[in-house]
C-alpha cells in the first residue's frame, strides 16, 4: 500500500471511526435506558412535555375557578402523583407554610431546604441528577388565605452529567482514534525507513553482507527493493574487482616466472657463445637451435597471454558462422593427423550417423580449442614410461539441442584432485612448472573461455582404460523458418 493511500485512509478513518464509535455508544445508552430506537428518545421527551402542558392547564383552571380543591389532601396527592409521572411537582404554601411537597422530589433530593426554595425561587434548580425549571405564582384560597405555588418541571431528559460526559467520551474517542491511527501509520512508514538507514550505514562502513528484507509493495517497498538490488550489484562489483585484482597479481606472478625461465636459458646460451664455450660449429648450431626454440616458447606464451587476456576481458570478437561440425572435424583432424603421426600418435575419428549437424561457431576459435586439447593429450602421453600405444579417439554425436564432441587419449589420465581445476588459469597438473612438461597453464583455460563464448560447456573426465577424456558440448544452430507462399511478400 502506498504512502498516499495510507494517509488518505488514516484521515478518512479519523472522521469515520469516532462517528461509528459514538453511534455504538449511544445505542448502548439507549439500550440500557430501555429504548429500542433513537426516535423513541425524542418521542418520550415530546410526550412528556405534552402531558405536562395538559396538567398545567388543569391546574390553572383549578386556581382560577375551583381553588377549594387545593384544600383537599386526596386531590393534591393525585395531582402530585400525576405530575411526578411527568417529572414535575408542586410546592404549595398557605399563609407562608408548606402544605404540599412532591414525594418523588423528596426522595430525589432529601437534603433540600424546600422552604428556602419557595421563599426565594430561582429560575432553575438542580435536584438530584436533573435540572428543573421553576415557575412561582400566588393565589388565594376561597377563605381568603394567601397561597404560593412553585412549579418544578424537568427540562432535561438525561441526567445532568450525561452531556459533559458524552462530550468527553466523544473527544476521547476522537483523540484515541487519531493517536492509534497516527501511531500505526507512522510505524508502517518509519520502521522501513529505519531499516534503510541501518542498511545505508552498514554500506557506508563497507559491510555489504546484510540483506535488506522488503516487507511492503508501496513506495518504501519499491525503494527497499531498489536499494537491495543496488547492494547486490555493488557487492558483486566489489567482489569481481577483488577477484580481478587477485587474478592480476597471479597473472603477473606467473608471467614473471614463465618468462624468466626461457630468458635465463637464452641468456646462458648467448653467454656461452660469447665466452667461446661453443667453440665448434656443432655446438654453436645446437646452442642456436636451443635459443630459437626458447624464443618460440616465449612467443607462444606471449601469444597465449594476449589471447587469454582479451578473452577474459571479453574484448575478443567472435566471427560466428553456420557450419557442419562433422565435415569441419573431418577436415581439421585430417590436417592434424600428419603432425601427430610424426609424434607417434594415431588419430581416429568417428563421425555421427545423423548428418549433417549444423552449429554456429567461429572456425578459427574452434580450431584453437581443438589444437590446445590435442597438444595437451600429446604432451601427457609423451610422459608415459612404458612406451605403450599413443592414440587419440575423436567422436561426435547429437544430443537433444546440443552436439557432444569427445576427445579421448591413452595417456596416464588425470588425478581426481586435479579434475575440477585443470581449466583454471595457470593451473598445471605438473607442478614442476617446467615449460617442457607442464606447459604455460593457459591452454585449457583458453579452451574454457572460447567454449563458453560459444554458449557451450567443457569438462574433463577419466576414461575407463585410464586415459583422459575431454568433452565439448556446443548448442546446435537454430533452424530457420521456411517462408510460405502467403508470407513471401510480407515485410517482417
Short mmCIF file of C-alpha atoms in Angstrom, two decimals:
data_model
loop_
_atom_site.label_atom_id
_atom_site.label_comp_id
_atom_site.label_asym_id
_atom_site.label_seq_id
_atom_site.Cartn_x
_atom_site.Cartn_y
_atom_site.Cartn_z
CA UNK A 1 0.00 0.00 0.00
CA UNK A 2 1.40 3.39 -0.98
CA UNK A 3 2.06 6.18 1.50
CA UNK A 4 -0.54 8.39 -0.18
CA UNK A 5 -3.24 5.73 0.21
CA UNK A 6 -2.21 5.11 3.82
CA UNK A 7 -2.54 8.81 4.63
CA UNK A 8 -5.88 9.11 2.85
CA UNK A 9 -7.24 6.09 4.68
CA UNK A 10 -5.97 7.34 8.04
CA UNK A 11 -7.58 10.75 7.50
CA UNK A 12 -10.83 9.08 6.50
CA UNK A 13 -10.69 6.74 9.47
CA UNK A 14 -10.13 9.69 11.84
CA UNK A 15 -13.51 11.02 10.73
CA UNK A 16 -15.49 7.81 10.33
CA UNK A 17 -14.22 5.68 13.22
CA UNK A 18 -15.10 8.15 16.02
CA UNK A 19 -18.53 8.64 14.43
CA UNK A 20 -19.12 4.87 14.38
CA UNK A 21 -17.89 4.53 17.95
CA UNK A 22 -20.16 7.34 19.12
CA UNK A 23 -23.17 5.74 17.42
CA UNK A 24 -22.32 2.47 19.12
CA UNK A 25 -22.02 4.21 22.48
CA UNK A 26 -25.36 5.99 22.02
CA UNK A 27 -27.04 2.72 21.04
CA UNK A 28 -25.67 1.16 24.21
CA UNK A 29 -27.01 4.07 26.28
CA UNK A 30 -30.44 3.82 24.66
CA UNK A 31 -30.49 0.07 25.17
CA UNK A 32 -29.50 0.48 28.81
CA UNK A 33 -32.31 3.03 29.19
CA UNK A 34 -34.88 0.66 27.71
CA UNK A 35 -35.12 2.48 24.35
CA UNK A 36 -35.12 0.50 21.16
CA UNK A 37 -34.80 3.42 18.74
CA UNK A 38 -33.25 6.86 18.80
CA UNK A 39 -36.62 8.27 17.74
CA UNK A 40 -38.03 6.98 20.99
CA UNK A 41 -35.83 9.45 22.86
CA UNK A 42 -37.42 12.43 21.15
CA UNK A 43 -40.91 10.90 21.33
CA UNK A 44 -40.58 10.43 25.08
CA UNK A 45 -39.42 13.98 25.52
CA UNK A 46 -42.25 15.28 23.31
CA UNK A 47 -44.90 13.15 25.08
CA UNK A 48 -43.59 14.27 28.45
CA UNK A 49 -43.93 17.96 27.59
CA UNK A 50 -47.41 17.40 26.15
CA UNK A 51 -48.59 15.69 29.36
CA UNK A 52 -47.07 18.45 31.46
CA UNK A 53 -48.99 21.08 29.46
CA UNK A 54 -52.30 19.23 30.00
CA UNK A 55 -51.75 19.04 33.75
CA UNK A 56 -50.67 22.68 33.87
CA UNK A 57 -53.82 23.67 32.01
CA UNK A 58 -55.92 21.77 34.57
CA UNK A 59 -54.01 23.39 37.42
CA UNK A 60 -54.60 26.88 36.01
CA UNK A 61 -58.31 26.18 35.77
CA UNK A 62 -58.42 24.95 39.41
CA UNK A 63 -56.57 28.03 40.69
CA UNK A 64 -58.84 30.44 38.88
CA UNK A 65 -62.22 28.69 39.27
CA UNK A 66 -62.03 25.98 41.96
CA UNK A 67 -59.21 26.79 44.40
CA UNK A 68 -61.07 24.96 47.18
CA UNK A 69 -59.77 21.69 45.67
CA UNK A 70 -56.30 22.69 46.86
CA UNK A 71 -57.53 22.15 50.42
CA UNK A 72 -58.30 18.52 49.57
CA UNK A 73 -55.41 16.26 50.52
CA UNK A 74 -56.59 13.50 48.21
CA UNK A 75 -56.72 15.87 45.23
CA UNK A 76 -53.22 17.19 45.98
CA UNK A 77 -51.84 13.65 46.29
CA UNK A 78 -53.45 12.68 42.99
CA UNK A 79 -52.11 15.86 41.35
CA UNK A 80 -48.61 15.30 42.70
CA UNK A 81 -48.74 11.69 41.56
CA UNK A 82 -49.72 12.65 38.03
CA UNK A 83 -47.08 15.38 37.93
CA UNK A 84 -44.39 13.02 39.18
CA UNK A 85 -45.08 10.75 36.25
CA UNK A 86 -44.12 13.70 34.05
CA UNK A 87 -41.08 14.57 36.12
CA UNK A 88 -42.78 17.63 37.66
CA UNK A 89 -44.05 18.67 41.06
CA UNK A 90 -45.65 21.45 43.09
CA UNK A 91 -44.53 23.20 46.25
CA UNK A 92 -47.67 24.78 47.81
CA UNK A 93 -47.82 27.10 50.83
CA UNK A 94 -50.73 28.53 52.77
CA UNK A 95 -50.01 31.68 54.70
CA UNK A 96 -46.28 31.01 54.16
CA UNK A 97 -46.39 27.46 55.48
CA UNK A 98 -45.66 24.46 53.23
CA UNK A 99 -48.70 22.25 52.84
CA UNK A 100 -47.60 20.02 49.95
CA UNK A 101 -44.21 18.72 48.76
CA UNK A 102 -43.81 16.33 45.80
CA UNK A 103 -42.86 12.92 47.25
CA UNK A 104 -40.54 11.94 44.34
CA UNK A 105 -38.60 15.20 44.75
CA UNK A 106 -38.14 14.47 48.42
CA UNK A 107 -36.68 11.09 47.50
CA UNK A 108 -34.53 12.63 44.76
CA UNK A 109 -33.14 15.41 46.96
CA UNK A 110 -33.65 14.53 50.63
CA UNK A 111 -31.28 17.25 51.87
CA UNK A 112 -33.06 20.09 50.04
CA UNK A 113 -34.40 23.08 52.05
CA UNK A 114 -37.86 23.35 50.45
CA UNK A 115 -38.95 26.35 52.48
CA UNK A 116 -35.97 28.35 51.39
CA UNK A 117 -36.52 27.25 47.81
CA UNK A 118 -40.08 28.53 47.75
CA UNK A 119 -39.24 31.74 49.64
CA UNK A 120 -36.56 32.65 47.11
CA UNK A 121 -37.40 30.70 43.98
CA UNK A 122 -34.58 30.57 41.34
CA UNK A 123 -35.19 30.38 37.62
CA UNK A 124 -33.52 26.94 37.51
CA UNK A 125 -32.81 24.44 40.23
CA UNK A 126 -30.76 21.25 40.32
CA UNK A 127 -32.33 18.41 42.18
CA UNK A 128 -30.52 15.09 42.26
CA UNK A 129 -29.03 14.45 38.84
CA UNK A 130 -31.51 16.58 36.87
CA UNK A 131 -32.15 20.24 36.22
CA UNK A 132 -35.60 21.73 36.76
CA UNK A 133 -37.24 24.94 35.61
CA UNK A 134 -39.31 26.86 38.17
CA UNK A 135 -42.47 28.98 37.90
CA UNK A 136 -43.81 30.71 41.03
CA UNK A 137 -47.16 32.42 41.25
CA UNK A 138 -49.53 33.50 44.05
CA UNK A 139 -53.25 32.74 44.52
CA UNK A 140 -55.92 32.97 47.19
CA UNK A 141 -57.85 30.21 48.80
CA UNK A 142 -61.70 30.56 48.96
CA UNK A 143 -61.39 31.59 52.65
CA UNK A 144 -59.15 34.48 51.63
CA UNK A 145 -55.86 32.90 52.76
CA UNK A 146 -52.82 33.77 50.62
CA UNK A 147 -51.05 30.90 48.94
CA UNK A 148 -47.90 30.50 46.85
CA UNK A 149 -47.35 27.75 44.37
CA UNK A 150 -43.90 26.80 42.90
CA UNK A 151 -44.00 24.54 39.86
CA UNK A 152 -40.87 22.45 39.27
CA UNK A 153 -40.59 20.71 35.91
CA UNK A 154 -37.67 18.79 34.46
CA UNK A 155 -36.37 20.12 31.14
CA UNK A 156 -33.51 17.61 30.60
CA UNK A 157 -34.46 14.07 29.78
CA UNK A 158 -30.94 12.80 30.55
CA UNK A 159 -29.08 13.26 33.83
CA UNK A 160 -27.04 16.39 34.35
CA UNK A 161 -23.62 14.78 33.92
CA UNK A 162 -24.50 12.94 30.71
CA UNK A 163 -23.91 15.85 28.35
CA UNK A 164 -20.37 16.74 29.51
CA UNK A 165 -19.65 13.02 29.91
CA UNK A 166 -20.85 12.36 26.36
CA UNK A 167 -18.74 15.24 25.06
CA UNK A 168 -15.71 13.98 26.97
CA UNK A 169 -16.26 10.45 25.70
CA UNK A 170 -16.66 11.70 22.14
CA UNK A 171 -13.45 13.72 22.40
CA UNK A 172 -11.73 10.70 23.93
CA UNK A 173 -12.88 8.56 21.00
CA UNK A 174 -11.58 11.13 18.51
CA UNK A 175 -8.26 11.53 20.36
CA UNK A 176 -7.75 7.79 20.82
CA UNK A 177 -8.60 7.06 17.20
CA UNK A 178 -6.25 9.78 15.99
CA UNK A 179 -3.43 8.56 18.24
CA UNK A 180 -3.81 4.92 17.25
CA UNK A 181 -4.07 5.65 13.54
CA UNK A 182 -1.15 8.07 13.69
CA UNK A 183 0.93 5.50 15.57
CA UNK A 184 0.24 2.62 13.20
CA UNK A 185 0.58 4.70 10.02
CA UNK A 186 3.80 6.35 11.19
CA UNK A 187 5.10 2.98 12.37
CA UNK A 188 4.45 1.43 8.96
CA UNK A 189 6.44 4.28 7.37
CA UNK A 190 9.19 4.88 9.93
CA UNK A 191 10.22 1.23 10.50
CA UNK A 192 11.22 0.50 6.89
CA UNK A 193 12.93 3.90 6.71
CA UNK A 194 14.93 2.97 9.82
CA UNK A 195 15.87 -0.32 8.16
CA UNK A 196 17.00 1.60 5.08
CA UNK A 197 19.02 3.93 7.29
CA UNK A 198 20.69 0.99 9.05
CA UNK A 199 21.49 -0.67 5.72
CA UNK A 200 22.91 2.60 4.36
CA UNK A 201 25.16 2.98 7.41
CA UNK A 202 26.36 -0.60 7.02
CA UNK A 203 27.18 0.03 3.36
CA UNK A 204 28.97 3.23 4.37
CA UNK A 205 31.10 1.16 6.75
CA UNK A 206 31.84 -1.32 3.97
CA UNK A 207 29.55 -4.12 5.15
CA UNK A 208 27.63 -5.42 2.12
CA UNK A 209 26.70 -8.79 3.60
CA UNK A 210 23.48 -7.77 5.36
CA UNK A 211 20.37 -8.45 3.28
CA UNK A 212 17.59 -5.84 3.31
CA UNK A 213 14.22 -7.61 3.57
CA UNK A 214 11.44 -5.93 1.58
CA UNK A 215 8.14 -6.05 3.51
CA UNK A 216 5.80 -3.80 1.51
CA UNK A 217 4.67 -3.01 -2.02
CA UNK A 218 4.32 0.76 -1.78
CA UNK A 219 6.87 3.48 -2.41
CA UNK A 220 9.04 2.39 0.53
CA UNK A 221 8.83 -1.24 -0.57
CA UNK A 222 9.93 -0.25 -4.07
CA UNK A 223 12.72 1.87 -2.59
CA UNK A 224 13.82 -1.06 -0.40
CA UNK A 225 13.80 -3.40 -3.40
CA UNK A 226 15.86 -0.93 -5.44
CA UNK A 227 18.24 -0.45 -2.51
CA UNK A 228 18.65 -4.22 -2.12
CA UNK A 229 19.29 -4.58 -5.86
CA UNK A 230 21.89 -1.80 -5.60
CA UNK A 231 23.53 -3.59 -2.64
CA UNK A 232 23.68 -6.89 -4.55
CA UNK A 233 25.15 -5.27 -7.66
CA UNK A 234 27.61 -3.24 -5.59
CA UNK A 235 28.68 -6.35 -3.69
CA UNK A 236 29.03 -8.26 -6.95
CA UNK A 237 31.04 -5.41 -8.47
CA UNK A 238 33.35 -5.21 -5.46
CA UNK A 239 33.79 -8.98 -5.32
CA UNK A 240 34.51 -9.01 -9.03
CA UNK A 241 37.01 -6.18 -8.65
CA UNK A 242 38.74 -8.05 -5.82
CA UNK A 243 38.79 -11.19 -7.94
CA UNK A 244 40.21 -9.26 -10.90
CA UNK A 245 42.87 -7.79 -8.65
CA UNK A 246 43.75 -11.23 -7.34
CA UNK A 247 43.84 -12.58 -10.88
CA UNK A 248 46.04 -9.68 -11.96
CA UNK A 249 48.50 -10.40 -9.17
CA UNK A 250 48.52 -14.07 -10.04
CA UNK A 251 48.91 -13.25 -13.73
CA UNK A 252 51.90 -11.02 -13.05
CA UNK A 253 53.43 -13.65 -10.82
CA UNK A 254 53.04 -16.42 -13.38
CA UNK A 255 54.12 -14.23 -16.29
CA UNK A 256 57.29 -13.21 -14.49
CA UNK A 257 58.06 -16.82 -13.63
CA UNK A 258 57.25 -18.25 -17.06
CA UNK A 259 59.18 -15.55 -18.92
CA UNK A 260 62.17 -15.64 -16.63
CA UNK A 261 62.89 -19.32 -17.34
CA UNK A 262 63.36 -19.09 -21.14
CA UNK A 263 65.05 -15.69 -20.87
CA UNK A 264 67.57 -17.10 -18.40
CA UNK A 265 68.18 -20.03 -20.72
CA UNK A 266 68.63 -17.74 -23.74
CA UNK A 267 70.96 -15.52 -21.75
CA UNK A 268 73.02 -18.51 -20.65
CA UNK A 269 73.41 -19.89 -24.16
CA UNK A 270 74.30 -16.45 -25.56
CA UNK A 271 76.96 -16.04 -22.86
CA UNK A 272 78.26 -19.47 -23.77
CA UNK A 273 78.66 -18.38 -27.36
CA UNK A 274 80.24 -15.05 -26.36
CA UNK A 275 82.67 -16.72 -23.93
CA UNK A 276 83.75 -19.20 -26.59
CA UNK A 277 82.34 -22.26 -24.86
CA UNK A 278 80.57 -23.15 -28.11
CA UNK A 279 83.92 -23.48 -29.89
CA UNK A 280 82.76 -25.81 -32.62
CA UNK A 281 80.23 -25.44 -35.40
CA UNK A 282 78.23 -28.34 -33.97
CA UNK A 283 77.95 -26.73 -30.51
CA UNK A 284 77.15 -23.35 -31.97
CA UNK A 285 74.43 -24.93 -34.12
CA UNK A 286 72.97 -26.72 -31.06
CA UNK A 287 73.12 -23.51 -28.99
CA UNK A 288 71.41 -21.50 -31.73
CA UNK A 289 68.65 -24.10 -32.12
CA UNK A 290 68.04 -24.06 -28.36
CA UNK A 291 67.91 -20.27 -28.34
CA UNK A 292 65.46 -20.35 -31.25
CA UNK A 293 63.28 -22.95 -29.51
CA UNK A 294 63.22 -20.91 -26.29
CA UNK A 295 62.31 -17.79 -28.25
CA UNK A 296 59.47 -19.71 -29.90
CA UNK A 297 58.26 -20.83 -26.45
CA UNK A 298 58.30 -17.20 -25.30
CA UNK A 299 56.45 -16.11 -28.42
CA UNK A 300 53.80 -18.80 -27.90
CA UNK A 301 53.47 -17.89 -24.21
CA UNK A 302 53.04 -14.19 -25.02
CA UNK A 303 50.50 -15.08 -27.71
CA UNK A 304 48.53 -17.21 -25.24
CA UNK A 305 48.69 -14.49 -22.58
CA UNK A 306 47.47 -11.91 -25.03
CA UNK A 307 44.60 -14.11 -26.24
CA UNK A 308 43.59 -15.13 -22.73
CA UNK A 309 43.60 -11.51 -21.53
CA UNK A 310 41.33 -10.48 -24.39
CA UNK A 311 39.01 -13.44 -23.73
CA UNK A 312 38.95 -12.72 -20.02
CA UNK A 313 38.08 -9.07 -20.64
CA UNK A 314 35.51 -10.15 -23.25
CA UNK A 315 37.11 -7.99 -25.92
CA UNK A 316 37.54 -10.76 -28.49
CA UNK A 317 35.08 -10.61 -31.39
CA UNK A 318 33.66 -13.97 -32.40
CA UNK A 319 33.02 -14.42 -36.12
CA UNK A 320 30.16 -16.92 -35.92
CA UNK A 321 29.30 -18.93 -38.99
CA UNK A 322 26.86 -21.77 -39.52
CA UNK A 323 28.89 -24.89 -40.34
CA UNK A 324 28.52 -28.65 -40.47
CA UNK A 325 30.53 -29.73 -37.44
CA UNK A 326 31.03 -33.25 -38.80
CA UNK A 327 32.70 -32.07 -42.01
CA UNK A 328 34.64 -29.40 -40.09
CA UNK A 329 36.08 -32.01 -37.71
CA UNK A 330 36.90 -34.31 -40.61
CA UNK A 331 38.91 -31.63 -42.42
CA UNK A 332 40.56 -30.29 -39.26
CA UNK A 333 41.64 -33.71 -37.98
CA UNK A 334 42.92 -34.67 -41.44
CA UNK A 335 45.26 -31.66 -41.27
CA UNK A 336 46.39 -32.59 -37.75
CA UNK A 337 46.89 -36.30 -38.48
CA UNK A 338 50.23 -35.82 -40.26
CA UNK A 339 51.81 -33.76 -37.44
CA UNK A 340 50.51 -36.21 -34.84
CA UNK A 341 51.93 -39.18 -36.67
CA UNK A 342 55.37 -37.57 -36.52
CA UNK A 343 54.97 -37.63 -32.73
CA UNK A 344 53.94 -41.27 -32.85
CA UNK A 345 50.28 -40.56 -32.11
CA UNK A 346 47.47 -42.28 -34.02
CA UNK A 347 44.32 -40.21 -34.59
CA UNK A 348 40.96 -41.88 -35.11
CA UNK A 349 37.73 -40.03 -35.88
CA UNK A 350 34.23 -41.50 -35.60
CA UNK A 351 31.61 -39.33 -37.28
CA UNK A 352 27.97 -39.26 -36.22
CA UNK A 353 25.43 -41.22 -38.25
CA UNK A 354 22.97 -38.33 -38.46
CA UNK A 355 24.49 -35.93 -40.97
CA UNK A 356 24.78 -33.04 -41.31
CA UNK A 357 24.87 -31.44 -37.84
CA UNK A 358 24.84 -27.65 -38.04
CA UNK A 359 26.21 -25.37 -35.33
CA UNK A 360 27.01 -21.66 -35.10
CA UNK A 361 30.73 -21.30 -34.36
CA UNK A 362 33.85 -19.28 -35.05
CA UNK A 363 36.02 -21.69 -37.10
CA UNK A 364 39.32 -20.09 -36.07
CA UNK A 365 38.47 -20.08 -32.35
CA UNK A 366 37.13 -23.63 -32.53
CA UNK A 367 40.37 -24.67 -34.25
CA UNK A 368 42.31 -23.13 -31.36
CA UNK A 369 40.21 -25.14 -28.89
CA UNK A 370 40.83 -28.45 -30.63
CA UNK A 371 44.52 -27.71 -31.13
CA UNK A 372 45.05 -26.93 -27.45
CA UNK A 373 43.29 -30.13 -26.37
CA UNK A 374 45.24 -32.26 -28.85
CA UNK A 375 48.52 -30.68 -27.72
CA UNK A 376 47.62 -31.40 -24.12
CA UNK A 377 46.89 -35.04 -24.94
CA UNK A 378 50.15 -35.43 -26.89
CA UNK A 379 52.16 -33.77 -24.12
CA UNK A 380 50.94 -36.07 -21.35
CA UNK A 381 51.04 -39.20 -23.49
CA UNK A 382 54.69 -38.38 -24.15
CA UNK A 383 55.39 -38.68 -20.40
CA UNK A 384 54.47 -42.39 -20.31
CA UNK A 385 57.43 -44.52 -19.30
CA UNK A 386 56.06 -47.82 -20.59
CA UNK A 387 56.07 -46.75 -24.22
CA UNK A 388 52.53 -48.00 -24.81
CA UNK A 389 50.26 -47.14 -27.72
CA UNK A 390 49.62 -43.44 -28.26
CA UNK A 391 46.16 -42.98 -29.64
CA UNK A 392 43.54 -40.22 -29.68
CA UNK A 393 39.92 -41.11 -30.45
CA UNK A 394 37.57 -38.31 -31.51
CA UNK A 395 33.83 -38.91 -31.63
CA UNK A 396 30.79 -36.73 -32.10
CA UNK A 397 27.04 -37.19 -31.67
CA UNK A 398 23.94 -35.02 -31.42
CA UNK A 399 22.11 -34.81 -28.07
CA UNK A 400 18.78 -33.01 -27.96
CA UNK A 401 19.68 -29.40 -28.84
CA UNK A 402 23.44 -29.85 -28.48
CA UNK A 403 26.30 -31.65 -30.13
CA UNK A 404 28.79 -33.51 -27.96
CA UNK A 405 32.43 -33.82 -29.08
CA UNK A 406 34.68 -36.19 -27.14
CA UNK A 407 38.48 -36.45 -27.41
CA UNK A 408 39.92 -39.45 -25.55
CA UNK A 409 43.62 -40.34 -25.27
CA UNK A 410 45.56 -43.32 -23.97
CA UNK A 411 47.72 -41.27 -21.64
CA UNK A 412 48.12 -41.59 -17.85
CA UNK A 413 44.79 -39.85 -17.14
CA UNK A 414 44.17 -37.01 -14.69
CA UNK A 415 44.40 -37.18 -10.93
CA UNK A 416 40.99 -36.92 -9.27
CA UNK A 417 42.04 -33.87 -7.24
CA UNK A 418 43.17 -32.13 -10.43
CA UNK A 419 39.97 -32.70 -12.46
CA UNK A 420 37.98 -29.72 -11.04
CA UNK A 421 40.90 -27.32 -11.66
CA UNK A 422 42.53 -28.18 -14.97
CA UNK A 423 40.54 -25.46 -16.79
CA UNK A 424 41.63 -22.78 -14.29
CA UNK A 425 44.16 -20.25 -15.44
CA UNK A 426 47.82 -21.19 -14.82
CA UNK A 427 46.83 -24.48 -13.21
CA UNK A 428 49.13 -27.34 -14.04
CA UNK A 429 48.78 -30.94 -13.03
CA UNK A 430 52.55 -30.99 -13.47
CA UNK A 431 53.61 -28.81 -10.54
CA UNK A 432 57.26 -28.53 -11.57
CA UNK A 433 56.24 -25.63 -13.84
CA UNK A 434 58.77 -26.84 -16.37
CA UNK A 435 57.67 -25.47 -19.73
CA UNK A 436 58.77 -28.69 -21.38
CA UNK A 437 56.30 -30.80 -19.39
CA UNK A 438 53.90 -28.55 -17.57
CA UNK A 439 53.12 -26.02 -20.32
CA UNK A 440 52.02 -22.44 -19.74
CA UNK A 441 48.91 -23.36 -17.80
CA UNK A 442 46.74 -21.27 -20.14
CA UNK A 443 45.89 -23.73 -22.91
CA UNK A 444 42.85 -25.33 -21.25
CA UNK A 445 41.81 -22.00 -19.68
CA UNK A 446 41.62 -20.58 -23.22
CA UNK A 447 39.58 -23.64 -24.25
CA UNK A 448 37.05 -22.94 -21.50
CA UNK A 449 36.79 -19.22 -22.38
CA UNK A 450 36.20 -19.93 -26.07
CA UNK A 451 33.65 -22.72 -25.50
CA UNK A 452 31.70 -20.58 -23.01
CA UNK A 453 31.84 -17.77 -25.56
CA UNK A 454 30.03 -20.15 -27.92
CA UNK A 455 27.34 -20.79 -25.30
CA UNK A 456 28.65 -24.28 -24.57
CA UNK A 457 30.36 -26.14 -21.73
CA UNK A 458 33.58 -28.15 -21.45
CA UNK A 459 34.70 -30.69 -18.87
CA UNK A 460 37.24 -33.45 -18.43
CA UNK A 461 36.99 -36.96 -17.00
CA UNK A 462 39.00 -40.15 -16.88
CA UNK A 463 38.22 -42.85 -19.42
CA UNK A 464 37.60 -46.45 -18.44
CA UNK A 465 41.01 -47.65 -19.65
CA UNK A 466 42.76 -44.87 -17.73
CA UNK A 467 43.25 -42.14 -20.32
CA UNK A 468 41.80 -38.65 -20.24
CA UNK A 469 38.56 -37.70 -21.97
CA UNK A 470 37.74 -34.09 -22.90
CA UNK A 471 34.08 -33.32 -23.62
CA UNK A 472 32.84 -30.29 -25.56
CA UNK A 473 29.11 -29.52 -25.62
CA UNK A 474 28.00 -26.90 -28.16
CA UNK A 475 24.46 -25.73 -29.00
CA UNK A 476 23.01 -26.60 -32.37
CA UNK A 477 22.24 -23.81 -34.83
CA UNK A 478 18.65 -22.58 -34.82
CA UNK A 479 16.75 -23.92 -37.79
CA UNK A 480 15.48 -21.01 -39.93
CA UNK A 481 11.73 -20.91 -40.51
CA UNK A 482 10.71 -21.52 -44.11
CA UNK A 483 8.73 -18.77 -45.76
CA UNK A 484 5.38 -19.89 -47.14
CA UNK A 485 3.87 -18.56 -50.35
CA UNK A 486 1.48 -16.44 -48.27
CA UNK A 487 4.39 -14.84 -46.37
CA UNK A 488 6.68 -14.37 -49.39
CA UNK A 489 5.84 -10.68 -49.90
CA UNK A 490 5.28 -9.85 -46.22
CA UNK A 491 7.59 -7.28 -44.65
CA UNK A 492 8.60 -8.60 -41.20
#
